[in-house]
């Protein structure tokens, strides 16, 4: 398999057998040994690259000669991360960004213009809704929000000016599943790009490009790192949209990933497959256990047969149901705060996808900046709690939660 990363600078070709499975790609793709013979990849902490002559500098800037110029848009460590992630998602090109939100901003600003229209699921990460409502709207790009599972609603919301369909699946925090093949079909014959935020699943569980998505975005901050160390993002797709348009946006506007963070993410991808399997196993066990607990009104987890889209999730996510479990407790915000405050081991933090289990109240944190009406429409109630199930022993996680649930 050959992956083309940079169209403006040196095209970095990484060759490996098409037959390599995901676990092997995570460990072996994107490794270019230098003459030093290192076994683990070096970090290229350099802001710029030196040229042999003024002529060479001119040729590089003119795009006549391939090679690195400046780390805002080309750096070997960042390229190594991009090569590995693109190979895992099954994409042709990948561009790395300074955060997950920068990845969403990059795909929007690189491909949309004033007068264009987005149709988005109403269940999205709060800042993504904020980006669409508060910033893209100022540029004359309007967004219509629809229920993620209502395919007729998506069809009805699409207009002549629709240029993007945007989803998270599973959604944050209610783990609603979007039928990606159905939405890809809606985009056929139109100028709309189908963009999937694959943050909750990662390519270890689900590969949206195989279901017809045009572009995958990531918050690498979450499971790709998996240890809560660094903030970053990525955009994966074909050579025109990502290798050319998103890359040019990054080159000019600069929301780039640092080489050091790229090195962290690159190394972390080596354990992604085994980590995700462990997250899924524990989350399934916690979800099934929560259903039985006093004071728990509803559990949101795609791996429960009671989940409205259980079958769709099983089809789209062959690698597993994920590590995020949300549940609603009785007593509204007060009940939720009480339970969160009684935990001793779980970390009260909004990040997810960490080795450490985290617990958060979405309505007052991750989704606090969207309006109460938007929260209600998305089903984010005051009694809702989200857990990102980590890699601690599952019985210890249950024990930490059970004190509060008993109370
Ligand atoms: C589903 C989803 N997408 C995107 C983001 C944004 O990522 P970042 O915090 O890296 O900007 C988040 C952050 O929580 C998220 O949960």
Coordinates of C-alpha atoms and ligand atoms in Angstrom, one line a residue:
X1 CA 0.0 0.0 0.0
X2 CA 1.3 3.5 -0.9
X3 CA 0.1 6.5 1.0
X4 CA 0.6 10.0 -0.3
X5 CA 0.9 12.5 2.5
X6 CA 2.2 15.8 1.3
X7 CA 1.3 17.2 -2.1
X8 CA 3.1 20.5 -1.6
X9 CA 6.3 19.2 -0.2
X10 CA 8.0 15.8 -0.3
X11 CA 5.5 13.1 -1.0
X12 CA 6.3 10.6 1.8
X13 CA 5.8 7.1 0.4
X14 CA 5.5 4.4 2.9
X15 CA 5.3 0.9 1.6
X16 CA 3.9 -2.1 3.4
X17 CA 1.8 -5.1 2.4
X18 CA -1.9 -4.5 1.8
X19 CA -2.5 -7.7 3.7
X20 CA -1.3 -6.2 7.0
X21 CA -4.0 -6.2 9.6
X22 CA -4.8 -3.3 11.8
X23 CA -2.6 -4.4 14.8
X24 CA 0.4 -4.7 12.5
X25 CA -0.2 -1.4 10.8
X26 CA -0.4 0.3 14.2
X27 CA 3.0 -1.1 15.2
X28 CA 4.8 -1.1 11.8
X29 CA 3.4 1.4 9.4
X30 CA 5.1 4.8 9.3
X31 CA 8.5 3.7 10.4
X32 CA 11.4 5.1 8.4
X33 CA 14.7 4.2 9.9
X34 CA 17.4 6.8 9.7
X35 CA 21.1 6.0 9.0
X36 CA 21.6 5.9 12.8
X37 CA 19.7 2.6 12.8
X38 CA 17.4 3.5 15.7
X39 CA 14.7 0.9 16.5
X40 CA 12.2 3.4 18.1
X41 CA 11.5 6.5 16.0
X42 CA 13.3 9.8 16.8
X43 CA 11.6 13.1 17.4
X44 CA 12.5 15.8 14.9
X45 CA 12.2 18.8 17.2
X46 CA 13.0 21.5 14.6
X47 CA 11.0 24.4 13.5
X48 CA 12.6 24.6 10.0
X49 CA 14.9 22.6 7.7
X50 CA 18.1 23.9 6.2
X51 CA 18.8 23.9 2.4
X52 CA 22.1 23.1 0.6
X53 CA 21.9 26.3 -1.4
X54 CA 19.7 29.3 -2.2
X55 CA 18.7 27.5 -5.4
X56 CA 17.5 24.5 -3.5
X57 CA 15.5 26.7 -1.1
X58 CA 13.9 28.4 -4.1
X59 CA 13.1 25.0 -5.7
X60 CA 11.5 23.7 -2.5
X61 CA 9.4 26.8 -2.0
X62 CA 8.3 26.6 -5.7
X63 CA 7.3 23.0 -5.2
X64 CA 9.8 21.9 -7.9
X65 CA 11.8 19.8 -5.5
X66 CA 10.3 17.6 -2.7
X67 CA 11.6 17.9 0.9
X68 CA 10.9 19.5 4.2
X69 CA 10.7 23.3 4.6
X70 CA 9.1 24.3 7.8
X71 CA 7.3 22.4 10.6
X72 CA 4.1 24.3 10.3
X73 CA 3.3 22.0 7.4
X74 CA 6.0 19.3 7.1
X75 CA 7.9 17.4 9.7
X76 CA 9.2 13.8 9.6
X77 CA 7.7 12.9 13.0
X78 CA 4.3 14.4 12.2
X79 CA 4.5 12.6 8.8
X80 CA 5.2 9.3 10.5
X81 CA 2.1 9.7 12.7
X82 CA 0.0 10.6 9.7
X83 CA 1.3 7.6 7.7
X84 CA 0.4 5.2 10.4
X85 CA -3.0 6.7 11.2
X86 CA -3.9 6.9 7.4
X87 CA -3.0 3.3 7.0
X88 CA -5.2 2.2 9.9
X89 CA -8.2 4.2 8.7
X90 CA -7.6 3.0 5.1
X91 CA -7.2 6.5 3.8
X92 CA -4.9 7.9 1.2
X93 CA -3.8 11.0 3.0
X94 CA -3.7 12.4 6.6
X95 CA -3.0 15.9 7.9
X96 CA -2.3 16.3 11.6
X97 CA -3.6 19.3 13.6
X98 CA -3.0 20.9 17.0
X99 CA -6.3 19.6 18.4
X100 CA -9.5 17.7 17.5
X101 CA -11.3 21.0 17.1
X102 CA -8.6 22.3 14.8
X103 CA -9.2 19.2 12.6
X104 CA -12.9 20.1 12.4
X105 CA -12.1 23.7 11.7
X106 CA -9.6 22.7 9.0
X107 CA -12.0 20.5 7.1
X108 CA -14.7 23.1 7.3
X109 CA -12.6 26.1 6.2
X110 CA -10.7 24.2 3.6
X111 CA -13.8 23.0 1.8
X112 CA -16.7 25.4 2.6
X113 CA -17.5 29.0 1.6
X114 CA -20.1 31.6 2.3
X115 CA -23.5 30.5 1.3
X116 CA -22.8 26.8 1.8
X117 CA -24.9 24.7 4.1
X118 CA -24.1 21.9 6.6
X119 CA -26.4 19.2 7.9
X120 CA -25.2 17.9 11.2
X121 CA -26.4 15.5 13.8
X122 CA -27.8 17.3 16.9
X123 CA -25.8 15.0 19.1
X124 CA -22.3 16.3 18.7
X125 CA -19.5 17.4 21.0
X126 CA -20.5 20.8 22.5
X127 CA -17.6 22.8 20.9
X128 CA -18.4 21.4 17.5
X129 CA -21.9 22.7 17.8
X130 CA -20.4 26.0 19.0
X131 CA -18.1 26.1 16.0
X132 CA -21.0 25.7 13.6
X133 CA -23.4 28.0 15.4
X134 CA -21.2 30.8 16.6
X135 CA -18.3 31.0 14.1
X136 CA -19.2 29.3 10.7
X137 CA -22.5 31.1 10.9
X138 CA -20.6 34.5 10.9
X139 CA -19.0 33.5 7.6
X140 CA -22.4 32.8 6.1
X141 CA -22.3 29.0 6.5
X142 CA -25.5 27.8 8.0
X143 CA -26.1 24.5 9.8
X144 CA -29.3 22.5 10.2
X145 CA -29.2 20.0 13.0
X146 CA -31.2 16.8 12.7
X147 CA -31.7 13.6 14.8
X148 CA -28.8 11.3 14.1
X149 CA -31.0 8.2 13.4
X150 CA -33.7 9.9 11.3
X151 CA -32.6 9.3 7.7
X152 CA -35.7 10.9 6.3
X153 CA -34.9 14.0 8.5
X154 CA -31.4 14.1 6.9
X155 CA -32.8 13.8 3.4
X156 CA -35.4 16.6 4.1
X157 CA -32.7 18.9 5.6
X158 CA -30.5 18.7 2.6
X159 CA -30.6 21.6 0.1
X160 CA -29.0 22.6 -3.2
X161 CA -26.3 24.4 -1.2
X162 CA -25.6 21.5 1.2
X163 CA -21.9 20.8 1.0
X164 CA -21.3 18.8 4.2
X165 CA -23.0 16.1 6.3
X166 CA -21.3 15.9 9.7
X167 CA -21.7 13.2 12.3
X168 CA -20.1 11.5 15.4
X169 CA -20.9 7.9 15.7
X170 CA -21.3 6.9 18.5
X171 CA -22.3 10.3 19.7
X172 CA -20.9 12.1 22.7
X173 CA -22.3 11.5 25.3
X174 CA -25.5 9.4 24.5
X175 CA -23.7 6.9 22.2
X176 CA -26.3 7.2 19.4
X177 CA -25.3 5.4 16.2
X178 CA -25.6 6.9 12.8
X179 CA -26.1 4.7 9.8
X180 CA -23.1 5.7 7.8
X181 CA -23.9 3.7 4.6
X182 CA -27.3 5.4 4.5
X183 CA -25.9 8.9 4.8
X184 CA -23.1 8.2 2.3
X185 CA -25.9 7.2 -0.2
X186 CA -27.7 10.5 0.5
X187 CA -24.5 12.3 -0.5
X188 CA -24.2 10.4 -3.8
X189 CA -24.8 12.6 -6.8
X190 CA -24.6 15.8 -4.7
X191 CA -21.6 18.1 -3.8
X192 CA -21.9 17.3 -0.1
X193 CA -18.9 15.8 1.7
X194 CA -19.7 13.1 4.3
X195 CA -17.5 13.8 7.4
X196 CA -17.3 11.4 10.4
X197 CA -15.7 12.2 13.7
X198 CA -14.4 8.8 14.6
X199 CA -13.1 9.9 18.1
X200 CA -15.2 7.4 20.1
X201 CA -14.3 4.3 18.1
X202 CA -10.9 4.9 16.5
X203 CA -10.0 2.7 13.5
X204 CA -9.6 -0.2 15.9
X205 CA -13.4 -0.5 16.2
X206 CA -14.8 1.2 13.1
X207 CA -13.5 2.5 9.7
X208 CA -15.9 5.1 8.4
X209 CA -14.2 5.3 4.9
X210 CA -15.3 1.7 4.3
X211 CA -18.9 2.7 4.9
X212 CA -18.7 5.5 2.3
X213 CA -17.5 8.5 4.4
X214 CA -15.3 11.0 2.5
X215 CA -13.4 12.3 5.4
X216 CA -12.6 11.0 9.0
X217 CA -11.6 13.4 11.7
X218 CA -10.0 12.6 15.0
X219 CA -9.4 14.2 18.4
X220 CA -6.1 12.4 18.9
X221 CA -6.3 13.7 22.5
X222 CA -8.7 10.8 23.3
X223 CA -8.1 7.1 22.5
X224 CA -5.3 7.7 19.9
X225 CA -3.1 8.9 22.7
X226 CA -5.0 6.8 25.3
X227 CA -3.0 8.1 28.3
X228 CA -4.3 11.7 28.6
X229 CA -0.9 13.3 27.8
X230 CA -1.3 15.4 24.6
X231 CA -3.8 17.4 22.6
X232 CA -4.0 16.9 18.9
X233 CA -6.2 16.0 15.9
X234 CA -6.1 14.6 12.4
X235 CA -8.0 14.7 9.1
X236 CA -8.0 11.6 6.9
X237 CA -9.3 11.3 3.3
X238 CA -8.2 11.3 -0.3
X239 CA -5.4 13.2 -2.0
X240 CA -7.6 16.0 -3.3
X241 CA -9.6 16.9 -0.2
X242 CA -7.1 16.2 2.5
X243 CA -3.7 16.0 0.7
X244 CA -4.4 19.1 -1.2
X245 CA -7.2 21.3 0.2
X246 CA -6.8 20.6 4.0
X247 CA -3.0 20.5 3.7
X248 CA -3.0 24.0 2.0
X249 CA -5.3 25.3 4.7
X250 CA -2.9 24.0 7.4
X251 CA 0.2 25.4 5.5
X252 CA -1.3 28.9 5.3
X253 CA -3.3 29.1 8.5
X254 CA -1.2 27.0 10.8
X255 CA -3.2 25.0 13.4
X256 CA -0.5 22.4 13.2
X257 CA 0.6 19.5 15.5
X258 CA 3.8 19.8 17.3
X259 CA 6.5 17.1 16.5
X260 CA 6.7 16.1 20.1
X261 CA 2.9 15.4 20.3
X262 CA 3.1 13.6 17.0
X263 CA 5.8 11.3 18.5
X264 CA 3.5 10.6 21.5
X265 CA 0.6 9.7 19.2
X266 CA 2.7 7.7 16.9
X267 CA 4.0 5.5 19.7
X268 CA 0.5 5.3 21.2
X269 CA -1.0 3.9 18.0
X270 CA 1.2 0.8 18.6
X271 CA -1.0 -0.2 21.5
X272 CA -4.3 1.1 20.2
X273 CA -5.7 -2.3 19.1
X274 CA -5.1 -4.0 22.5
X275 CA -6.2 -1.0 24.5
X276 CA -9.5 -0.7 22.6
X277 CA -10.3 -4.3 23.1
X278 CA -9.7 -3.9 26.9
X279 CA -11.8 -0.7 27.0
X280 CA -14.6 -2.5 25.2
X281 CA -14.6 -5.5 27.5
X282 CA -14.7 -3.5 30.7
X283 CA -17.3 -1.0 29.4
X284 CA -19.6 -3.9 28.4
X285 CA -19.3 -5.3 31.9
X286 CA -19.9 -1.9 33.6
X287 CA -22.9 -1.2 31.3
X288 CA -24.5 -4.6 32.1
X289 CA -23.9 -4.0 35.8
X290 CA -25.3 -0.5 35.8
X291 CA -28.6 -1.6 34.4
X292 CA -29.1 -3.6 37.7
X293 CA -28.1 -0.8 40.0
X294 CA -30.6 1.2 42.2
X295 CA -31.2 4.8 41.2
X296 CA -30.0 4.2 37.6
X297 CA -32.9 5.2 35.3
X298 CA -31.3 4.4 32.0
X299 CA -28.0 3.2 30.6
X300 CA -26.7 4.4 27.2
X301 CA -24.3 1.9 25.7
X302 CA -24.4 0.5 22.1
X303 CA -23.4 -3.0 23.4
X304 CA -26.7 -3.5 25.3
X305 CA -29.4 -5.3 23.3
X306 CA -31.8 -2.6 24.7
X307 CA -29.9 0.1 22.8
X308 CA -32.1 1.3 20.0
X309 CA -29.3 0.8 17.4
X310 CA -27.6 -2.3 18.9
X311 CA -27.7 -4.2 15.5
X312 CA -26.4 -1.3 13.5
X313 CA -23.6 -0.8 16.0
X314 CA -22.6 -4.4 15.8
X315 CA -22.5 -4.1 12.0
X316 CA -20.6 -0.8 11.8
X317 CA -18.3 -1.4 14.7
X318 CA -16.8 -4.9 14.0
X319 CA -14.0 -4.2 16.5
X320 CA -16.3 -3.6 19.5
X321 CA -18.9 -1.3 21.1
X322 CA -16.5 1.2 22.6
X323 CA -15.4 2.3 26.1
X324 CA -18.0 5.1 26.8
X325 CA -21.0 4.4 29.0
X326 CA -23.5 7.1 29.9
X327 CA -26.3 6.7 32.4
X328 CA -29.1 8.7 33.9
X329 CA -29.6 8.7 37.7
X330 CA -32.6 9.8 39.6
X331 CA -32.6 13.1 41.3
X332 CA -31.5 15.2 38.3
X333 CA -28.3 17.4 38.7
X334 CA -28.2 16.9 42.4
X335 CA -28.3 13.1 42.1
X336 CA -25.6 13.2 39.5
X337 CA -23.3 15.5 41.4
X338 CA -23.8 13.4 44.6
X339 CA -22.7 10.2 42.8
X340 CA -19.8 11.9 41.0
X341 CA -18.6 13.4 44.3
X342 CA -18.7 10.0 46.2
X343 CA -16.3 8.3 43.8
X344 CA -12.8 8.1 45.2
X345 CA -10.8 6.5 42.3
X346 CA -12.5 7.7 39.1
X347 CA -11.1 11.0 37.9
X348 CA -13.6 13.9 37.7
X349 CA -12.4 15.3 34.4
X350 CA -13.9 15.9 30.9
X351 CA -11.3 14.0 29.0
X352 CA -12.1 10.5 27.7
X353 CA -10.2 7.6 26.2
X354 CA -7.6 7.5 29.0
X355 CA -6.2 4.5 30.8
X356 CA -7.8 6.1 33.9
X357 CA -11.5 5.9 34.1
X358 CA -13.1 9.4 34.0
X359 CA -16.5 10.6 35.2
X360 CA -18.2 13.8 34.2
X361 CA -21.6 15.5 34.2
X362 CA -22.0 16.5 30.5
X363 CA -24.8 19.1 31.0
X364 CA -22.6 21.3 33.2
X365 CA -19.2 20.6 31.5
X366 CA -18.7 19.3 27.9
X367 CA -22.2 20.5 26.9
X368 CA -22.5 23.5 29.2
X369 CA -21.9 26.1 26.5
X370 CA -24.8 25.0 24.2
X371 CA -28.3 26.3 25.1
X372 CA -30.6 24.5 27.4
X373 CA -32.9 23.9 24.5
X374 CA -30.1 22.3 22.4
X375 CA -29.3 20.1 25.4
X376 CA -32.9 19.1 25.7
X377 CA -33.2 18.4 22.0
X378 CA -30.0 16.2 22.2
X379 CA -31.4 14.4 25.2
X380 CA -28.6 15.6 27.6
X381 CA -30.5 15.6 30.8
X382 CA -29.5 17.0 34.2
X383 CA -29.2 13.5 35.7
X384 CA -26.9 12.2 32.9
X385 CA -23.4 11.0 33.8
X386 CA -20.7 9.9 31.3
X387 CA -18.0 7.4 32.2
X388 CA -15.0 6.7 30.0
X389 CA -14.1 3.3 31.2
X390 CA -10.4 3.0 31.7
X391 CA -8.0 0.1 32.1
X392 CA -8.2 -0.4 35.9
X393 CA -9.6 -3.7 37.1
X394 CA -13.3 -3.6 36.3
X395 CA -14.3 -4.7 39.8
X396 CA -12.5 -1.7 41.3
X397 CA -14.4 0.6 39.0
X398 CA -17.7 -1.0 40.0
X399 CA -16.7 -0.8 43.7
X400 CA -15.9 2.9 43.3
X401 CA -19.3 3.6 41.7
X402 CA -21.3 1.4 43.9
X403 CA -20.8 3.4 47.1
X404 CA -22.6 6.4 45.5
X405 CA -25.2 4.3 43.9
X406 CA -26.1 2.7 47.2
X407 CA -26.3 6.1 48.8
Ligands
LIG1 C1 -16.3 13.6 19.9 C2 -15.3 14.7 20.0 N1 -14.8 15.3 18.9 C3 -13.9 16.3 19.0 C4 -13.4 16.7 20.2 C5 -12.5 17.9 20.3 O1 -11.2 17.4 20.5 P1 -10.0 18.3 21.2 O2 -10.4 18.4 22.6 O3 -8.8 17.5 20.9 O4 -10.0 19.6 20.4 C6 -13.9 16.1 21.4 C7 -13.4 16.5 22.7 O5 -13.8 16.1 23.7 C8 -14.8 15.0 21.3 O6 -15.3 14.4 22.4

